[in-house]
Short mmCIF file of C-alpha atoms in Angstrom, two decimals:
data_model
loop_
_atom_site.label_atom_id
_atom_site.label_comp_id
_atom_site.label_asym_id
_atom_site.label_seq_id
_atom_site.Cartn_x
_atom_site.Cartn_y
_atom_site.Cartn_z
CA MET M 142 -32.98 6.28 76.23
CA LYS M 143 -34.73 3.33 74.60
CA LYS M 144 -37.20 5.67 72.91
CA THR M 145 -34.42 7.76 71.42
CA LEU M 146 -32.61 4.67 70.11
CA TYR M 147 -35.85 3.43 68.53
CA LYS M 148 -36.34 6.74 66.70
CA ARG M 149 -32.76 6.62 65.39
CA ILE M 150 -33.22 3.05 64.08
CA CYS M 151 -36.48 3.99 62.34
CA LEU M 152 -34.89 7.06 60.80
CA THR M 153 -31.96 4.97 59.51
CA LEU M 154 -34.32 2.39 57.97
CA PHE M 155 -36.28 5.20 56.31
CA TYR M 156 -33.16 6.60 54.69
CA CYS M 157 -32.06 3.14 53.53
CA MET M 158 -35.44 2.47 51.96
CA ALA M 159 -35.43 5.86 50.30
CA THR M 160 -31.95 5.22 48.90
CA VAL M 161 -32.94 1.78 47.54
CA SER M 162 -36.06 3.32 46.03
CA LEU M 163 -34.01 5.99 44.29
CA LEU M 164 -31.52 3.41 43.01
CA LEU M 165 -34.28 1.21 41.64
CA SER M 166 -35.85 4.24 40.01
CA ALA M 167 -32.53 5.16 38.39
CA CYS M 168 -32.05 1.60 37.13
CA GLU M 169 -35.50 1.67 35.58
CA LYS M 170 -34.66 4.94 33.87
CA ASP M 171 -31.29 3.57 32.61
CA GLU M 172 -32.74 0.30 31.29
CA LEU M 173 -32.23 0.10 27.50
CA SER M 174 -35.11 0.01 25.08
CA PRO M 175 -35.01 -2.35 22.08
CA PRO M 176 -33.48 -0.82 18.92
CA VAL M 177 -35.52 0.49 16.01
CA ILE M 178 -34.45 0.78 12.33
CA THR M 179 -36.26 3.40 10.26
CA GLU M 180 -34.15 3.57 7.06
CA ILE M 181 -30.72 2.94 5.54
CA ARG M 182 -28.78 5.60 3.67
CA ASN M 183 -25.64 5.67 1.59
CA TYR M 184 -22.67 6.82 3.68
CA ALA M 185 -21.54 9.85 1.70
CA ALA M 186 -21.58 13.62 1.80
CA SER M 187 -24.83 15.36 0.82
CA PRO M 188 -26.49 15.10 -1.67
CA ALA M 189 -25.12 11.57 -2.24
CA ASP M 190 -26.36 10.40 1.19
CA THR M 191 -29.58 9.12 -0.31
CA VAL M 192 -31.89 6.40 0.99
CA VAL M 193 -30.82 3.12 -0.62
CA GLN M 194 -32.98 0.26 -1.86
CA THR M 195 -30.15 -2.17 -2.62
CA LEU M 196 -26.96 -3.00 -0.73
CA GLN M 197 -23.73 -4.54 -1.99
CA ALA M 198 -20.76 -6.12 -0.23
CA ALA M 199 -18.11 -3.58 0.91
CA GLN M 200 -20.59 -0.70 0.65
CA TRP M 201 -20.58 1.79 3.55
CA VAL M 202 -24.04 2.70 4.83
CA VAL M 203 -25.74 4.53 7.67
CA VAL M 204 -28.41 2.59 9.57
CA LEU M 205 -30.82 5.15 11.04
CA GLY M 206 -33.30 4.62 13.88
CA GLN M 207 -33.58 4.77 17.66
CA ASN M 208 -31.75 3.21 20.62
CA LEU M 209 -28.76 2.32 18.46
CA GLY M 210 -25.98 3.67 20.67
CA ASP M 211 -25.44 0.39 22.54
CA VAL M 212 -25.97 -2.01 19.66
CA SER M 213 -23.61 -4.99 19.97
CA GLN M 214 -24.22 -6.74 16.63
CA VAL M 215 -25.26 -5.77 13.10
CA TYR M 216 -26.11 -8.56 10.66
CA PHE M 217 -26.53 -8.35 6.89
CA GLY M 218 -28.14 -11.48 5.49
CA SER M 219 -27.32 -13.20 8.83
CA ILE M 220 -23.59 -12.37 8.36
CA PRO M 221 -22.12 -10.17 11.14
CA ALA M 222 -20.52 -6.87 10.20
CA THR M 223 -17.53 -5.38 12.02
CA ILE M 224 -18.68 -2.62 14.36
CA ASN M 225 -16.62 0.48 15.15
CA HIS M 226 -18.22 1.79 18.35
CA THR M 227 -16.94 5.29 17.69
CA LEU M 228 -19.33 5.36 14.71
CA LEU M 229 -22.43 4.63 16.83
CA THR M 230 -24.90 7.17 18.13
CA ASP M 231 -28.35 6.72 19.58
CA GLY M 232 -29.84 7.51 16.17
CA SER M 233 -27.36 6.01 13.71
CA ILE M 234 -24.75 3.34 12.96
CA VAL M 235 -22.09 3.74 10.29
CA VAL M 236 -21.09 0.26 9.08
CA GLN M 237 -19.66 -1.59 6.07
CA VAL M 238 -21.69 -4.36 4.45
CA PRO M 239 -19.73 -7.65 4.82
CA SER M 240 -19.07 -10.19 2.08
CA ILE M 241 -22.00 -12.60 1.97
CA PRO M 242 -21.72 -16.27 0.90
CA PHE M 243 -25.14 -16.27 -0.76
CA ASP M 244 -25.14 -20.01 -1.40
CA SER M 245 -24.74 -20.65 2.36
CA VAL M 246 -27.41 -18.26 3.64
CA ALA M 247 -31.07 -19.23 3.92
CA ARG M 248 -33.05 -17.48 1.20
CA ASP M 249 -35.49 -15.98 3.76
CA LYS M 250 -32.55 -14.36 5.58
CA VAL M 251 -30.60 -12.97 2.62
CA ASN M 252 -32.35 -9.59 2.47
CA ILE M 253 -32.62 -8.90 6.20
CA VAL M 254 -30.57 -6.36 8.20
CA THR M 255 -30.70 -7.03 11.95
CA VAL M 256 -29.35 -4.96 14.87
CA VAL M 257 -29.09 -6.30 18.43
CA ASN M 258 -28.69 -4.72 21.87
CA SER M 259 -29.18 -6.12 25.37
CA SER M 260 -32.91 -5.41 25.29
CA GLY M 261 -33.79 -6.94 21.97
CA SER M 262 -33.36 -6.69 18.24
CA ALA M 263 -34.83 -5.02 15.17
CA SER M 264 -34.92 -6.18 11.55
CA PHE M 265 -35.20 -4.27 8.31
CA THR M 266 -35.88 -5.77 4.87
CA ILE M 267 -33.81 -4.47 1.96
CA ASN M 268 -32.40 -5.98 -1.21
CA ILE M 269 -28.84 -7.22 -0.57
CA THR M 270 -27.01 -8.23 -3.72
CA GLY M 271 -23.59 -9.28 -4.93
CA ALA M 272 -21.83 -10.89 -7.85
CA PRO M 273 -24.02 -13.29 -9.85
CA MET M 274 -23.65 -16.97 -8.95
CA ILE M 275 -24.89 -19.97 -10.96
CA SER M 276 -25.51 -23.18 -9.02
CA HIS M 277 -27.04 -25.35 -11.76
CA VAL M 278 -29.04 -25.33 -14.99
CA ARG M 279 -32.46 -26.91 -15.55
CA ASN M 280 -34.39 -27.71 -18.68
CA TYR M 281 -37.31 -25.28 -18.93
CA ALA M 282 -40.34 -27.55 -19.09
CA ALA M 283 -43.23 -28.77 -16.99
CA ALA M 284 -42.40 -31.35 -14.32
CA PRO M 285 -41.00 -33.99 -14.50
CA LYS M 286 -39.09 -32.76 -17.57
CA ASP M 287 -37.61 -29.76 -15.73
CA THR M 288 -34.55 -31.80 -14.84
CA VAL M 289 -31.07 -30.56 -14.01
CA VAL M 290 -29.02 -30.76 -17.23
CA ASN M 291 -25.31 -31.24 -17.87
CA THR M 292 -25.52 -30.54 -21.61
CA ILE M 293 -27.37 -27.82 -23.50
CA VAL M 294 -27.94 -27.38 -27.24
CA PRO M 295 -28.64 -24.44 -29.60
CA GLY M 296 -32.17 -23.06 -29.40
CA GLN M 297 -32.97 -24.74 -26.07
CA THR M 298 -34.85 -22.78 -23.41
CA ILE M 299 -33.21 -23.24 -20.04
CA ASN M 300 -33.63 -22.13 -16.45
CA ILE M 301 -30.38 -20.83 -14.94
CA VAL M 302 -30.63 -21.21 -11.15
CA GLY M 303 -28.48 -19.31 -8.69
CA TYR M 304 -28.13 -16.01 -6.84
CA ASN M 305 -28.10 -12.31 -7.80
CA LEU M 306 -29.21 -13.06 -11.36
CA LYS M 307 -31.74 -10.25 -11.84
CA LYS M 308 -31.14 -7.42 -14.31
CA ALA M 309 -28.54 -9.25 -16.40
CA THR M 310 -26.50 -7.05 -18.70
CA LYS M 311 -25.04 -10.02 -20.58
CA ILE M 312 -25.82 -13.73 -20.96
CA ALA M 313 -23.53 -15.41 -23.47
CA PHE M 314 -22.89 -19.00 -24.50
CA GLN M 315 -19.34 -19.69 -25.69
CA GLY M 316 -19.05 -15.96 -26.27
CA VAL M 317 -22.26 -15.74 -28.36
CA ASP M 318 -24.78 -13.35 -26.78
CA ALA M 319 -28.30 -14.55 -26.03
CA SER M 320 -31.20 -12.15 -26.50
CA LEU M 321 -32.13 -10.41 -23.24
CA ALA M 322 -35.45 -9.23 -24.64
CA GLY M 323 -37.38 -12.37 -23.68
CA VAL M 324 -35.61 -13.12 -20.41
CA ILE M 325 -37.89 -13.99 -17.46
CA TYR M 326 -36.63 -13.53 -13.90
CA THR M 327 -37.82 -15.31 -10.76
CA ASP M 328 -36.55 -14.94 -7.20
CA SER M 329 -33.71 -17.37 -7.78
CA SER M 330 -33.46 -18.06 -11.50
CA VAL M 331 -33.60 -16.68 -15.02
CA ILE M 332 -35.28 -18.26 -18.02
CA VAL M 333 -33.38 -17.66 -21.27
CA LYS M 334 -33.12 -19.17 -24.72
CA VAL M 335 -29.75 -20.49 -25.88
CA PRO M 336 -28.68 -18.90 -29.22
CA GLY M 337 -29.67 -20.94 -32.25
CA SER M 338 -26.19 -20.79 -33.76
CA PHE M 339 -22.68 -20.60 -32.38
CA THR M 340 -21.15 -18.96 -35.42
CA GLY M 341 -18.42 -16.66 -34.14
CA ALA M 342 -18.00 -18.54 -30.85
CA ASP M 343 -14.85 -17.86 -28.87
CA PRO M 344 -12.82 -21.10 -28.51
CA LEU M 345 -11.39 -19.86 -25.22
CA LEU M 346 -14.96 -19.76 -23.87
CA ALA M 347 -15.91 -23.23 -25.07
CA ASN M 348 -18.54 -24.88 -22.84
CA LYS M 349 -18.98 -21.74 -20.72
CA ILE M 350 -21.92 -19.51 -19.86
CA THR M 351 -20.86 -15.90 -19.23
CA TYR M 352 -23.31 -14.07 -16.96
CA GLY M 353 -22.96 -10.36 -16.26
CA THR M 354 -24.81 -7.83 -14.11
CA ALA M 355 -24.03 -4.27 -13.08
CA VAL M 356 -22.18 -5.71 -10.07
CA ASP M 357 -19.89 -8.28 -11.69
CA THR M 358 -19.50 -11.04 -14.28
CA THR M 359 -19.13 -14.76 -13.68
CA GLU M 360 -18.54 -17.88 -15.79
CA TYR M 361 -20.21 -21.27 -15.44
CA SER M 362 -18.96 -24.43 -17.14
CA ILE M 363 -21.43 -26.75 -18.86
CA ARG M 364 -21.24 -28.91 -21.96
CA ILE M 365 -22.64 -26.93 -24.91
CA PHE M 366 -23.19 -29.33 -27.80
CA ASP M 367 -23.87 -28.05 -31.30
CA PRO M 368 -24.88 -30.94 -33.62
CA ALA M 369 -23.58 -28.90 -36.56
CA ILE M 370 -20.08 -29.22 -35.13
CA LEU M 371 -20.03 -32.90 -36.09
CA GLU M 372 -19.72 -31.93 -39.74
CA TYR M 373 -16.92 -29.53 -38.88
CA TYR M 374 -14.93 -32.26 -37.17
CA LYS M 375 -15.25 -34.53 -40.21
CA ASP M 376 -12.71 -32.31 -41.99
CA PRO M 377 -9.70 -34.44 -43.06
CA VAL M 378 -7.36 -32.32 -40.93
CA PHE M 379 -8.88 -33.81 -37.77
CA LYS M 380 -8.12 -37.30 -38.99
CA LEU M 381 -4.47 -36.27 -39.29
CA LEU M 382 -4.56 -34.64 -35.86
CA THR M 383 -6.54 -37.21 -33.85
CA GLY M 384 -7.38 -40.14 -36.08
CA GLY M 385 -10.98 -38.94 -36.45
CA ILE M 386 -14.14 -38.72 -34.30
CA GLY M 387 -14.04 -41.15 -31.40
CA LYS M 388 -10.28 -41.64 -31.70
CA GLU M 389 -7.06 -40.11 -30.43
CA LYS M 390 -3.40 -39.72 -31.32
CA THR M 391 -0.41 -39.43 -29.03
CA TRP M 392 2.42 -37.12 -30.04
CA VAL M 393 5.97 -36.79 -28.66
CA LEU M 394 8.79 -34.36 -29.37
CA ASP M 395 11.14 -35.56 -32.11
CA LEU M 396 14.03 -36.17 -29.71
CA ASP M 397 15.13 -39.22 -27.74
CA ALA M 398 17.41 -39.66 -24.75
CA LYS M 399 20.41 -39.99 -27.09
CA GLY M 400 19.69 -36.67 -28.78
CA VAL M 401 18.45 -38.30 -32.00
CA SER M 402 15.61 -36.89 -34.15
CA THR M 403 13.98 -39.15 -36.75
CA LYS M 404 11.66 -37.00 -38.86
CA PHE M 405 13.15 -33.52 -38.48
CA LYS M 406 16.67 -32.14 -38.06
CA GLY M 407 15.89 -31.49 -34.42
CA PRO M 408 13.02 -30.92 -31.97
CA LEU M 409 13.06 -27.13 -32.21
CA TYR M 410 13.18 -24.64 -35.08
CA PHE M 411 12.81 -20.86 -35.06
CA SER M 412 11.08 -18.54 -37.53
CA GLY M 413 9.69 -15.11 -38.22
CA VAL M 414 6.18 -14.36 -37.03
CA ASP M 415 4.63 -14.62 -40.51
CA TYR M 416 5.96 -18.11 -41.20
CA GLY M 417 2.89 -20.32 -41.44
CA TRP M 418 0.87 -23.25 -42.73
CA ASP M 419 2.58 -25.68 -45.11
CA ASN M 420 5.91 -23.98 -44.38
CA GLN M 421 4.85 -20.96 -46.44
CA CYS M 422 4.89 -17.24 -45.79
CA SER M 423 1.42 -16.18 -44.67
CA LYS M 424 1.93 -12.57 -45.76
CA THR M 425 3.50 -11.14 -48.90
CA GLY M 426 6.80 -9.57 -47.90
CA GLY M 427 6.22 -10.78 -44.34
CA ASP M 428 8.66 -11.81 -41.62
CA CYS M 429 9.21 -15.36 -42.87
CA TRP M 430 12.77 -16.44 -42.11
CA LEU M 431 13.41 -19.99 -40.86
CA TYR M 432 16.25 -21.34 -38.72
CA ASP M 433 16.17 -25.17 -38.69
CA PRO M 434 19.22 -26.40 -36.77
CA ASN M 435 20.14 -29.92 -35.77
CA TYR M 436 19.66 -30.72 -32.10
CA GLU M 437 22.05 -28.91 -29.77
CA SER M 438 22.19 -28.99 -25.97
CA TRP M 439 21.18 -25.31 -25.59
CA MET M 440 17.69 -26.30 -26.78
CA GLY M 441 17.25 -28.49 -23.71
CA ALA M 442 18.50 -31.75 -22.31
CA ALA M 443 18.37 -34.87 -24.48
CA GLN M 444 15.60 -36.79 -22.71
CA ASP M 445 12.01 -38.00 -22.79
CA TYR M 446 9.83 -34.88 -22.43
CA GLY M 447 6.56 -36.79 -22.21
CA THR M 448 3.47 -37.15 -24.39
CA MET M 449 0.56 -35.11 -25.74
CA THR M 450 -2.64 -36.97 -26.63
CA LEU M 451 -5.23 -35.21 -28.81
CA GLY M 452 -8.68 -36.71 -29.29
CA LEU M 453 -12.29 -36.18 -30.34
CA LYS M 454 -14.85 -37.87 -28.12
CA SER M 455 -17.33 -40.05 -29.95
CA GLU M 456 -20.90 -38.79 -30.54
CA THR M 457 -20.31 -35.25 -29.22
CA ALA M 458 -16.90 -34.86 -30.90
CA GLU M 459 -15.69 -32.87 -27.89
CA PRO M 460 -11.99 -31.98 -28.34
CA VAL M 461 -9.86 -33.26 -25.45
CA VAL M 462 -6.14 -33.10 -24.75
CA LYS M 463 -4.00 -34.77 -22.13
CA VAL M 464 -0.38 -33.76 -21.57
CA SER M 465 2.10 -35.83 -19.57
CA GLN M 466 4.95 -33.33 -19.21
CA LYS M 467 8.37 -34.53 -18.01
CA GLY M 468 11.79 -33.10 -17.33
CA ILE M 469 10.94 -29.41 -16.83
CA SER M 470 9.91 -27.28 -13.84
CA LYS M 471 6.23 -27.46 -14.81
CA SER M 472 6.12 -31.23 -15.13
CA GLY M 473 2.99 -33.26 -14.37
CA THR M 474 -0.13 -34.66 -16.00
CA PHE M 475 -2.69 -32.12 -17.22
CA SER M 476 -6.04 -32.37 -19.01
CA GLY M 477 -7.98 -29.78 -20.98
CA SER M 478 -9.43 -29.08 -24.38
CA TYR M 479 -8.45 -27.39 -27.61
CA PHE M 480 -9.96 -25.69 -30.62
CA PHE M 481 -8.53 -26.23 -34.10
CA ASP M 482 -9.48 -23.45 -36.52
CA VAL M 483 -9.46 -25.16 -39.91
CA LYS M 484 -9.62 -21.85 -41.77
CA THR M 485 -6.70 -20.08 -40.07
CA LYS M 486 -4.75 -23.25 -39.19
CA THR M 487 -4.35 -22.26 -35.57
CA MET M 488 -4.96 -24.15 -32.34
CA SER M 489 -6.10 -22.72 -29.01
CA PHE M 490 -5.33 -24.73 -25.88
CA ILE M 491 -7.77 -24.40 -22.98
CA ASN M 492 -6.80 -25.18 -19.36
CA VAL M 493 -3.67 -27.03 -20.48
CA VAL M 494 -0.18 -26.20 -21.75
CA PRO M 495 0.94 -28.23 -24.79
CA LEU M 496 3.98 -30.50 -24.60
CA ASN M 497 7.13 -28.35 -24.62
CA MET M 498 10.78 -28.12 -23.59
CA GLY M 499 10.37 -25.48 -20.88
CA ARG M 500 11.09 -22.39 -22.95
CA ASP M 501 9.33 -19.08 -22.30
CA GLN M 502 6.67 -19.01 -25.01
CA VAL M 503 3.01 -18.05 -25.34
CA TYR M 504 1.51 -21.53 -25.34
CA ALA M 505 -2.22 -20.69 -25.29
CA LYS M 506 -2.25 -20.33 -29.09
CA ALA M 507 -0.34 -22.42 -31.63
CA TYR M 508 0.25 -21.72 -35.32
CA VAL M 509 0.10 -25.00 -37.24
CA ILE M 510 3.10 -25.04 -39.58
CA SER M 511 2.62 -28.56 -40.93
CA LEU M 512 0.48 -31.62 -40.18
CA LYS M 513 0.85 -35.08 -41.63
CA GLU M 514 -0.09 -38.60 -40.58
CA ASP M 515 3.09 -39.12 -38.56
CA ARG M 516 4.48 -35.63 -37.88
CA MET M 517 3.35 -32.16 -36.80
CA GLN M 518 4.88 -28.71 -36.33
CA LEU M 519 3.38 -26.11 -33.99
CA GLY M 520 4.68 -22.55 -33.73
CA PHE M 521 4.43 -20.55 -30.50
CA ARG M 522 5.10 -16.82 -30.28
CA ASP M 523 7.94 -15.53 -28.14
CA PRO M 524 6.51 -13.17 -25.49
CA VAL M 525 9.35 -10.65 -25.97
CA LYS M 526 11.10 -11.16 -29.30
CA SER M 527 9.46 -10.96 -32.73
CA GLU M 528 9.85 -14.65 -33.52
CA MET M 529 8.30 -18.07 -33.08
CA ALA M 530 9.66 -21.28 -31.61
CA ILE M 531 8.50 -24.21 -33.77
CA TYR M 532 8.17 -27.49 -31.92
CA ASN M 533 8.53 -30.62 -34.03
CA TYR M 534 6.38 -33.57 -32.96
CA ILE M 535 6.12 -37.13 -34.23
CA ARG M 536 3.41 -39.70 -33.68
CA LYS M 537 4.20 -42.12 -30.89
#
């Protein structure tokens, strides 16, 4: 009896050990191997499913390799991508490249794709690019003269530092293109020569570098000082407008809280679109009618609408404008700059809306109708009708 029981116990132990052995063997067989990346292809139908050398944000790609079916994370430049597990197989992962904040990612991690599973990870180096970004500008010179600069001048060679700057399609200063022929690229910067003249500059791009690549275009603000501009700002018209270089003038609408105008019939006139400088028709046979009414309540309430101060900074003669707008929905204090075109007698306002009475006009560009020591008229085009609203200002 005892012998039989002993045999049964031994047989049971044998089966248990065999079962454990089989289970351990199965676990060993099921244990995941670390992933492997062999290449990255464009996610598209053949023949567009080519191997890619450069990746961009929002691009769909196929990561090819081994042991990819159980990948839990995919990183592009250390930024995690969103994984759709239905698009994973053992040999491939279909995934969209995420948006990458290049200025926040370590430079040695920017061009790395990493996949992770429970057994390990694999990395793959590939160029990951995006829109160009400019962080700062340096003078191009041997140390210690290679300093960060806040002002650049015509003909200066500079080092633009940032991200995704290679293969520029356009580098312009105030709208004037620099030559790309002599451009030198490094890993994180581009060496370029500022144009020697800013003839034909766009006033709306004053103090801006425009940098374009095949991916996108960006703008960077920096003081661009042209010594030749000093002579331009010595024109007598600027003395009427601002008082001269290093000075400023404050203008108000010719209307007080009692509805009284002192220099004009009222604060607001209307005219045809060809009515221009010195109250003359700018085009023979043009649309040059003028309606110059006394103040009436439909123009706007009789009140203080605020001030507009126009100036030219000393030394650099940088045009500056400050508007303290009152009594309308877009009230507040605003600062910006302007460009006065002496030849065409027009003014462009940059990052600021000139003092107005709240009407729906195109305020970015003004047509100077008249300008004297103590009074000024600026015409603004109506966005719908073929006419201008002429605002009448007086010196405060």
